[in-house]
CSV table of C-alpha atoms and ligand atoms in Angstrom, one decimal:
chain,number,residue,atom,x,y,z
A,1,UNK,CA,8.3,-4.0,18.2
A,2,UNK,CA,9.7,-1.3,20.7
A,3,UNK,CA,9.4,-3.6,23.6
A,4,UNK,CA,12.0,-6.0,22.0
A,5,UNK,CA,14.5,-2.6,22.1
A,6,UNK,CA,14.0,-2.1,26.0
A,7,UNK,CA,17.0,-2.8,27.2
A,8,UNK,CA,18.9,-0.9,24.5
A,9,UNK,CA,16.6,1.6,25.2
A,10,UNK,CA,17.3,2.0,28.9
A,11,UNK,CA,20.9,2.0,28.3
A,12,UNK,CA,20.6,4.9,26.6
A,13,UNK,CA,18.4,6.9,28.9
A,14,UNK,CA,20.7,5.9,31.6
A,15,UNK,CA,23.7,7.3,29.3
A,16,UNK,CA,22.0,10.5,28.4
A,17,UNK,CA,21.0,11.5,32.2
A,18,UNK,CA,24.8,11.0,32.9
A,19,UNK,CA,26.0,13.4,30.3
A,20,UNK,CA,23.9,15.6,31.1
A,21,UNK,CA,24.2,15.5,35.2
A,22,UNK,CA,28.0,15.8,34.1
A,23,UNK,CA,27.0,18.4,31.5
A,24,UNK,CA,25.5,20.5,34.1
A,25,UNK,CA,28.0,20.3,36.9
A,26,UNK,CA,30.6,21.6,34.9
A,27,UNK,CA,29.3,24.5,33.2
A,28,UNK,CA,27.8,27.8,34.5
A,29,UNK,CA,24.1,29.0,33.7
A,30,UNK,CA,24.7,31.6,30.7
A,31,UNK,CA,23.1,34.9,31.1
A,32,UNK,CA,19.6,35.1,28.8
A,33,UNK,CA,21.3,37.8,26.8
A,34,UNK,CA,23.9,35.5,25.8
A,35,UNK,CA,22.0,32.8,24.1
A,36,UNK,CA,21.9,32.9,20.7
A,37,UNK,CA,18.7,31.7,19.9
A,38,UNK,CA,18.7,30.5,16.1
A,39,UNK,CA,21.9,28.6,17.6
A,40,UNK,CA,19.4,27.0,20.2
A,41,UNK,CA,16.3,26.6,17.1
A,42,UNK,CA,18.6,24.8,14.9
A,43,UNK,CA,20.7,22.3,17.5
A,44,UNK,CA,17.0,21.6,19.0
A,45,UNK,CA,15.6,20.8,15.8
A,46,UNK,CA,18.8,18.6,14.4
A,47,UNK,CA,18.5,16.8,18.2
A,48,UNK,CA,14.6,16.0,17.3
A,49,UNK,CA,15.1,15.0,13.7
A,50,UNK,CA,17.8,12.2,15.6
A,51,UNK,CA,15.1,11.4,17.9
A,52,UNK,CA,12.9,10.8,15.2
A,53,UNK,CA,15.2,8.4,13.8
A,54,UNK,CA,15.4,6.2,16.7
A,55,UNK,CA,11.9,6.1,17.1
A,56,UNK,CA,11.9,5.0,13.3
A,57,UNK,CA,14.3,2.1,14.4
A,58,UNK,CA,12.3,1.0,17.8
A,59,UNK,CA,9.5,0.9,15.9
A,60,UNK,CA,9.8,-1.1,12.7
A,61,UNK,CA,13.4,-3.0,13.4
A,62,UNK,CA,13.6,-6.7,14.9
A,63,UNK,CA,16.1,-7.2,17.2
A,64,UNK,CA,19.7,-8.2,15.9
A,65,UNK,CA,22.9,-6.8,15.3
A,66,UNK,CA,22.3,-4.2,12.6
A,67,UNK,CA,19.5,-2.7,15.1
A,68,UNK,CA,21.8,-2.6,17.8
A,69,UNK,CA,24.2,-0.6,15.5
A,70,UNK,CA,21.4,1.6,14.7
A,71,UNK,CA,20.6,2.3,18.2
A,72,UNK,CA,24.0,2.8,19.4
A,73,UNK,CA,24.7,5.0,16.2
A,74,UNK,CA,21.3,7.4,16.4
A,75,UNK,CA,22.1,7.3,20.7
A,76,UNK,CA,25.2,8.8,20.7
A,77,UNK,CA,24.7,11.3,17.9
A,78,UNK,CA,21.5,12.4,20.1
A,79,UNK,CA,24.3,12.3,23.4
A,80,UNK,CA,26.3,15.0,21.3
A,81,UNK,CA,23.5,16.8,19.8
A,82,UNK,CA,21.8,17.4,23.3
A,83,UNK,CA,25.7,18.3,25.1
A,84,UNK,CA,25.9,21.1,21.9
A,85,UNK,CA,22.4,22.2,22.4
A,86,UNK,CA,23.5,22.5,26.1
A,87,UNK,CA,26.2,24.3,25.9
A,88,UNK,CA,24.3,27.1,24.4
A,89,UNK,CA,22.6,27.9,27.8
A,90,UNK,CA,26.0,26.6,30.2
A,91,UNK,CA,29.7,27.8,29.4
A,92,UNK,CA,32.5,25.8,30.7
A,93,UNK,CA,35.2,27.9,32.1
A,94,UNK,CA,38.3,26.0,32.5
A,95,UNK,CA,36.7,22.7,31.5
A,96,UNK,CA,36.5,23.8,27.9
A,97,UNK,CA,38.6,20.3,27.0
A,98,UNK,CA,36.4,17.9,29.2
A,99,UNK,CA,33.2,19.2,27.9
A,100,UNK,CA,34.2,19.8,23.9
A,101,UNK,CA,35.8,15.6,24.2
A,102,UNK,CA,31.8,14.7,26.5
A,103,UNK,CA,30.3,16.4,23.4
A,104,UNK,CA,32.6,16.0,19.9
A,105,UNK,CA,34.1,12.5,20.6
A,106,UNK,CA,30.8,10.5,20.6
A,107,UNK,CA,29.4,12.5,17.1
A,108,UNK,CA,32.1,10.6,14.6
A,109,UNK,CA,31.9,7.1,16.9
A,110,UNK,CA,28.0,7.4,16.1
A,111,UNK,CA,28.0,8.2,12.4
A,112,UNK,CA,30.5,5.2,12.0
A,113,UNK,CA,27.9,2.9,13.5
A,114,UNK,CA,25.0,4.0,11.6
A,115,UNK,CA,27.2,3.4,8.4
A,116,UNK,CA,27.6,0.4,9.3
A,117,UNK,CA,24.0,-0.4,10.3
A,118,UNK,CA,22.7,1.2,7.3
A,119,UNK,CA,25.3,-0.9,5.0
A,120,UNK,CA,23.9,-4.2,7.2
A,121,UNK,CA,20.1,-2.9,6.6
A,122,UNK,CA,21.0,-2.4,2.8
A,123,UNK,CA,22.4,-6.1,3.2
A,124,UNK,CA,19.3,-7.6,4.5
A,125,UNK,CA,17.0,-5.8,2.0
A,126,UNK,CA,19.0,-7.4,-1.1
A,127,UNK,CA,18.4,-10.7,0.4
A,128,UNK,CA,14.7,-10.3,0.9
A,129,UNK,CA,14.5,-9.1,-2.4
A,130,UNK,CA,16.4,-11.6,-3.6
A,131,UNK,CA,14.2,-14.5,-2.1
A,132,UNK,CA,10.8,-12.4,-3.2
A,133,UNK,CA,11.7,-12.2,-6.4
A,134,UNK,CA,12.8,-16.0,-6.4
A,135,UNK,CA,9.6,-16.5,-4.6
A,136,UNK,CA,7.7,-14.7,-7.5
A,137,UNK,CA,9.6,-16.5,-10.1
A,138,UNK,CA,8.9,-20.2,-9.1
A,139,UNK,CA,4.8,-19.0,-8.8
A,140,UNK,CA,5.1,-17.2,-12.5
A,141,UNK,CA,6.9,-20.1,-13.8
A,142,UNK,CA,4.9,-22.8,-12.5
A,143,UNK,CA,1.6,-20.4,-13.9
A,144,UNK,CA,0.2,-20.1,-10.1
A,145,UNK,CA,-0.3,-15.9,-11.1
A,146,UNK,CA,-2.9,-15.0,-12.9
A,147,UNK,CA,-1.3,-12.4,-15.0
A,148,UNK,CA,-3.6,-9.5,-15.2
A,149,UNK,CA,-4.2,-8.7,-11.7
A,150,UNK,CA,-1.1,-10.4,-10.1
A,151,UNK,CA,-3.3,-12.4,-7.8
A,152,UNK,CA,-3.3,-16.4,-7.2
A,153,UNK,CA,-4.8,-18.7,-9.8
A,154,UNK,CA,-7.6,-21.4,-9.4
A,155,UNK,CA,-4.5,-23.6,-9.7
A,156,UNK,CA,-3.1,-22.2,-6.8
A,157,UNK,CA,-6.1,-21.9,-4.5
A,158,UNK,CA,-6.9,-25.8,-4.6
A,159,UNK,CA,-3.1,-26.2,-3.3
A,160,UNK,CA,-3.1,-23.5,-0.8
A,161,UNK,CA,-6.6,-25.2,0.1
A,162,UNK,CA,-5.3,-28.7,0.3
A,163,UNK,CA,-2.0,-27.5,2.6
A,164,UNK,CA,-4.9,-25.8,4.9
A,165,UNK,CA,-7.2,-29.1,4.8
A,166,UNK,CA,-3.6,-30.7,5.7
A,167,UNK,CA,-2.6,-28.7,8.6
A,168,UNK,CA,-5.5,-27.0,10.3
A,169,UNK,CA,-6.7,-29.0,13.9
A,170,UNK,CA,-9.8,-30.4,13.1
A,171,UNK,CA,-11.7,-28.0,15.0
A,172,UNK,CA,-10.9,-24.8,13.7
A,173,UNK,CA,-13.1,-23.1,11.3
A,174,UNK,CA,-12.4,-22.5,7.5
A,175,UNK,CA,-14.4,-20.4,5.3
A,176,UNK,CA,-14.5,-19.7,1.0
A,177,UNK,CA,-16.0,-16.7,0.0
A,178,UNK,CA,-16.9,-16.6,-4.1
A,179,UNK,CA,-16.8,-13.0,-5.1
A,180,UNK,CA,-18.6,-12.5,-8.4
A,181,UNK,CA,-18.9,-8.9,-10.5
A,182,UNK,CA,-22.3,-8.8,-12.0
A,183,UNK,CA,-22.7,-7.0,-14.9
A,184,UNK,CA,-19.3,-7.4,-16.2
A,185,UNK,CA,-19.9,-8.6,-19.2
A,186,UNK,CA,-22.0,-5.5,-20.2
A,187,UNK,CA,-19.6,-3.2,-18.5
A,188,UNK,CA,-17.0,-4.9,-21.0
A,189,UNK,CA,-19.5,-4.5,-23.7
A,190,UNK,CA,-20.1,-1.0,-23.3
A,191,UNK,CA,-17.1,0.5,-22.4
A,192,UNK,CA,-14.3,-2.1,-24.2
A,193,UNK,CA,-12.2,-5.0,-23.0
A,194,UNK,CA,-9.3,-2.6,-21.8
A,195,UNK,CA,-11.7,-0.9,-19.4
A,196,UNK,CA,-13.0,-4.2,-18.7
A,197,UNK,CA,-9.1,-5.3,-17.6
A,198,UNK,CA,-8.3,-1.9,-15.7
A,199,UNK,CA,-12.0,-2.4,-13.6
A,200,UNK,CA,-10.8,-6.2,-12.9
A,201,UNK,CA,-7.5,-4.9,-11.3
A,202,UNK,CA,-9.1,-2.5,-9.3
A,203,UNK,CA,-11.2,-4.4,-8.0
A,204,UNK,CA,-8.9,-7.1,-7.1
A,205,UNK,CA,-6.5,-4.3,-5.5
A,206,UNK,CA,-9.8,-3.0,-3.3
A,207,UNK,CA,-10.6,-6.1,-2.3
A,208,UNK,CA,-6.8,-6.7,-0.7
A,209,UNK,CA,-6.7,-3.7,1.2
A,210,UNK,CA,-10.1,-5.2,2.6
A,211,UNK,CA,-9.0,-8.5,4.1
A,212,UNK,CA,-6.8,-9.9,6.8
A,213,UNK,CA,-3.3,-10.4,6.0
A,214,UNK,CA,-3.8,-14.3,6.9
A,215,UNK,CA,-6.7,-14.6,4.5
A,216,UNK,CA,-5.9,-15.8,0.6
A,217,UNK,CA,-7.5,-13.6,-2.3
A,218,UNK,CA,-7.2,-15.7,-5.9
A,219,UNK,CA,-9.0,-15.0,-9.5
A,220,UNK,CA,-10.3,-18.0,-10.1
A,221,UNK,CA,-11.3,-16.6,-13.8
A,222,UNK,CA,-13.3,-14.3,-15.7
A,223,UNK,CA,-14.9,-11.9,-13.1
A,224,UNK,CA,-14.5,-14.7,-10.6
A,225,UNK,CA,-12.4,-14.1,-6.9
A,226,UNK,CA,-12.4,-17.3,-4.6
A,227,UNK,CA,-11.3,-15.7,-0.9
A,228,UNK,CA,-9.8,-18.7,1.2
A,229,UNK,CA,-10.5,-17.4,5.2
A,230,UNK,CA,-8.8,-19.2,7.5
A,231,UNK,CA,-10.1,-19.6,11.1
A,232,UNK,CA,-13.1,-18.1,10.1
A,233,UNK,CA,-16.7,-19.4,11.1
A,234,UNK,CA,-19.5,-19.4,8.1
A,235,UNK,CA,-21.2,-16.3,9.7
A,236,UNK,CA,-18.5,-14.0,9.8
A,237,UNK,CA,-17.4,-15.0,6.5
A,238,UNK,CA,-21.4,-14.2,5.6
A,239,UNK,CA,-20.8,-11.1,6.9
A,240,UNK,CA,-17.7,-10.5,5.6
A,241,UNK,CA,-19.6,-10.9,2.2
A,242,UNK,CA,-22.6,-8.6,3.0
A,243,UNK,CA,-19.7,-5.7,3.8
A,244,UNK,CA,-18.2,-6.0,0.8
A,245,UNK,CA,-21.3,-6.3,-1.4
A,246,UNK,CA,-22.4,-3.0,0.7
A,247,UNK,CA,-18.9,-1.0,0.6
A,248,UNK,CA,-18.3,-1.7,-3.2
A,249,UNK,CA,-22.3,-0.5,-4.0
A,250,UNK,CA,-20.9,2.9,-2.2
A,251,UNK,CA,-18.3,3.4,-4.0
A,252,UNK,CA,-19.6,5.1,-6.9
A,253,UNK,CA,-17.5,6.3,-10.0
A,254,UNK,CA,-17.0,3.8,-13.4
A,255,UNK,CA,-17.3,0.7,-11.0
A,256,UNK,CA,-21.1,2.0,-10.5
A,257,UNK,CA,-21.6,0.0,-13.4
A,258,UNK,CA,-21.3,-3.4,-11.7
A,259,UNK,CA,-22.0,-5.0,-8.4
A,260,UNK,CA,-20.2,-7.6,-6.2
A,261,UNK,CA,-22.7,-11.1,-5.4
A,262,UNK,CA,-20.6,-12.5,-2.8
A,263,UNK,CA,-21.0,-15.9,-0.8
A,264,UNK,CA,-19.9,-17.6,1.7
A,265,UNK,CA,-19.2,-21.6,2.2
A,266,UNK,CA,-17.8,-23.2,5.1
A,267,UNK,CA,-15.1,-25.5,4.4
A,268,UNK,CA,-15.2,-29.2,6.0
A,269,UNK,CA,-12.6,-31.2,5.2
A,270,UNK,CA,-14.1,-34.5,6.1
A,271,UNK,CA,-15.4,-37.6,5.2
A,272,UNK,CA,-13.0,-37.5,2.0
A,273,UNK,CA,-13.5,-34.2,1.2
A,274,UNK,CA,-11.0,-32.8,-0.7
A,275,UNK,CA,-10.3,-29.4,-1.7
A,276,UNK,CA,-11.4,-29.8,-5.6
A,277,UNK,CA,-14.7,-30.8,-4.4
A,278,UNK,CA,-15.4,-28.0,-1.6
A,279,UNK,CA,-13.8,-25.1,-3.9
A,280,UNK,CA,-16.6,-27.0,-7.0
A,281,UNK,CA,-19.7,-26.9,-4.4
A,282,UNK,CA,-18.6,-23.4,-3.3
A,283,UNK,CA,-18.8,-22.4,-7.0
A,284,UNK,CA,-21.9,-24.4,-8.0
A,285,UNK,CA,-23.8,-23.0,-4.8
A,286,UNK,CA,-22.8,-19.5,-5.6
A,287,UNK,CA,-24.1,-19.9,-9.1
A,288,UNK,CA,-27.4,-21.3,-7.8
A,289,UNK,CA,-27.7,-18.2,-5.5
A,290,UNK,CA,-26.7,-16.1,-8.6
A,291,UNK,CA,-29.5,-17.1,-11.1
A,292,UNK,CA,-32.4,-17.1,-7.9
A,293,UNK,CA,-31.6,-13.5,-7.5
A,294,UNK,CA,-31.6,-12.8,-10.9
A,295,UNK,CA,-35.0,-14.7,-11.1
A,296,UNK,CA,-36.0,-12.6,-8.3
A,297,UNK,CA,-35.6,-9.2,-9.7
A,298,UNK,CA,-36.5,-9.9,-13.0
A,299,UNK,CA,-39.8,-11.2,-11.6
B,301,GTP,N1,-11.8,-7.3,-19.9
B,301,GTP,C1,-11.8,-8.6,-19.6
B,301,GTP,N2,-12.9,-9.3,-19.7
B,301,GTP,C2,-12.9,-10.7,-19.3
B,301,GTP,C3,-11.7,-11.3,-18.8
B,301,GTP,N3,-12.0,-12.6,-18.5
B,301,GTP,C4,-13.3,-12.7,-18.8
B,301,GTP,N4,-13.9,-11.6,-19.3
B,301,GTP,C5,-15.2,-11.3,-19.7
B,301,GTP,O1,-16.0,-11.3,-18.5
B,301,GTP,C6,-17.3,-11.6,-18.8
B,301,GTP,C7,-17.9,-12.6,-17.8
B,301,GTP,O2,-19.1,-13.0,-18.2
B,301,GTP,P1,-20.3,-13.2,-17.1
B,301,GTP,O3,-19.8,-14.1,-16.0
B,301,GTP,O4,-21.5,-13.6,-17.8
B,301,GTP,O5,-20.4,-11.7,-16.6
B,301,GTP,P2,-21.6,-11.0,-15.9
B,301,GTP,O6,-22.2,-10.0,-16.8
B,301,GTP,O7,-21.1,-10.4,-14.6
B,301,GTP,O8,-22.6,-12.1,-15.6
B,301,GTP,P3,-23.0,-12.7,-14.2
B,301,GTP,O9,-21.7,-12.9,-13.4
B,301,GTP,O10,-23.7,-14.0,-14.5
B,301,GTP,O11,-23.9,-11.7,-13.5
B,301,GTP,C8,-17.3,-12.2,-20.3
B,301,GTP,O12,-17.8,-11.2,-21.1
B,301,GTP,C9,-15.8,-12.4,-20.6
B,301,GTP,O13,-15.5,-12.2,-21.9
B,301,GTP,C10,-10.5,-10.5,-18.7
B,301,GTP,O14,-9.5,-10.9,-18.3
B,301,GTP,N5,-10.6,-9.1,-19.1
């Protein structure tokens, strides 16, 4: 994002090396007795805390107007704070007026235009609020949440799966992966249905944090998740699986009780296709791999 900020950025470097080159042409070194050092401390630390600011606003702003006030705000607060700290090892004999208008004058002009940057950030947030919350409204009214865990429904994955079987070039890879808790129903048994619920939204939350932001994570119901990965080949959706099946076995604690079967399906798309039949052969193959390995270990 910084890069974006460049030519702000050099602007204000070029800025600062002139107030100071001014800065120290008009003053005289101060001798080391003279410098009151918790002066120097807390003018150096105010001058970083500013830094710290505009590295805030590099960092996380897009470029536009309310940066630009930002940066011009935070710059020439840090253009006075560095002329004070200065003048606490330089005294300005006979240029006290120059130097006290290089240092004072840009403080006030800064603070104005962070208010109004902040009051333009404050702006922008109520209007991506305002479209989230529309956003959230039109999915909770039109039942694509599933209102436990706050994720996607089935409903919703076969559209966001027919948009992506609409859109993608035919060549690019598109995975499922059917996430299944085993053992839930006995977890649910033994320690109640509220445990049960609090276990399902944990679980749902770990697995977020654990995919890409461009991947799709929905309950399709019960102790079901359906993962919709696009531009992913089969085998690293397979492997995808087997990290999350391994991960979730480490993590110990109340969700010891269960473990994730996970499995991966590549999506095709063709020959008619459509997304209620590959998200149904996704779910019948799963359940096929389900009951072998239970046939397996119960052997
Ligand atoms: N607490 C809670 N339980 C639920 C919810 N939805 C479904 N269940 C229960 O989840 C259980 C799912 O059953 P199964 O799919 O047989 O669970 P399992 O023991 O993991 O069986 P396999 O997946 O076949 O290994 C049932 O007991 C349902 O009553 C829910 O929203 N909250």
């Amino acid at each position: 994002m910084w890069r974006q900020h460049l030519p702000s950025l050099l602007l204000l470097c070029a800025a600062l090396c002139v107030g100071c080159t001014l800065a120290l042409s008009l003053g005289q070194p101060k001798p080391l007795s003279a410098i009151a050092w918790y002066d120097v401390l807390g003018e150096a630390v105010t001058l970083l805390v500013a830094c710290g600011w505009l590295g805030l606003v590099v960092a996380y702003r897009p470029r536009g107007w309310v940066s630009h006030c930002l940066i011009a705000g935070t710059g020439l607060l840090i253009w006075s704070y560095a002329l004070d700290l200065f003048d606490e090892f330089f005294e300005y004999v006979g240029v006290d007026h120059p130097q006290s208008l290089l240092e004072s004058a840009p403080a006030p002009l800064g603070m104005l235009l962070l208010t109004v940057g902040v009051a333009g950030w404050m702006r922008e947030q109520r209007i991506v609020h305002r479209q989230l919350s529309g956003r959230e409204h039109f999915l909770r009214d039109h039942r694509l949440l599933d209102p436990l865990t706050k994720l996607y429904n089935r409903a919703y994955l076969q559209h966001a799966l027919e948009r992506e079987l609409e859109l993608r070039a035919p060549d690019e890879p598109l995975s499922l992966l059917v996430i299944d808790v085993e053992g839930f129903a006995r977890y649910n048994h033994t320690y109640g249905a509220v445990a049960g619920d609090r276990l399902l939204v944990r679980i749902s939350e770990w697995l977020l944090m654990r995919m890409r932001p461009s991947s799709l994570l929905c309950r399709y119901g019960g102790d079901r998740f359906v993962m919709l990965l696009p531009d992913t080949p089969l085998p690293r959706a397979v492997r995808l699986g087997r990290l999350l099946q391994d991960r979730f076995a480490k993590l110990g604690d109340e969700a010891a009780a269960c473990t994730l079967r996970c499995s991966a399906h590549a999506v095709d798309g063709r020959n008619g296709r459509t997304a209620p039949t590959e998200i149904g052969d996704a779910l019948a193959a799963h359940s096929r791999a389900s009951r072998r390995a239970q046939w397996a270990a119960a052997r």
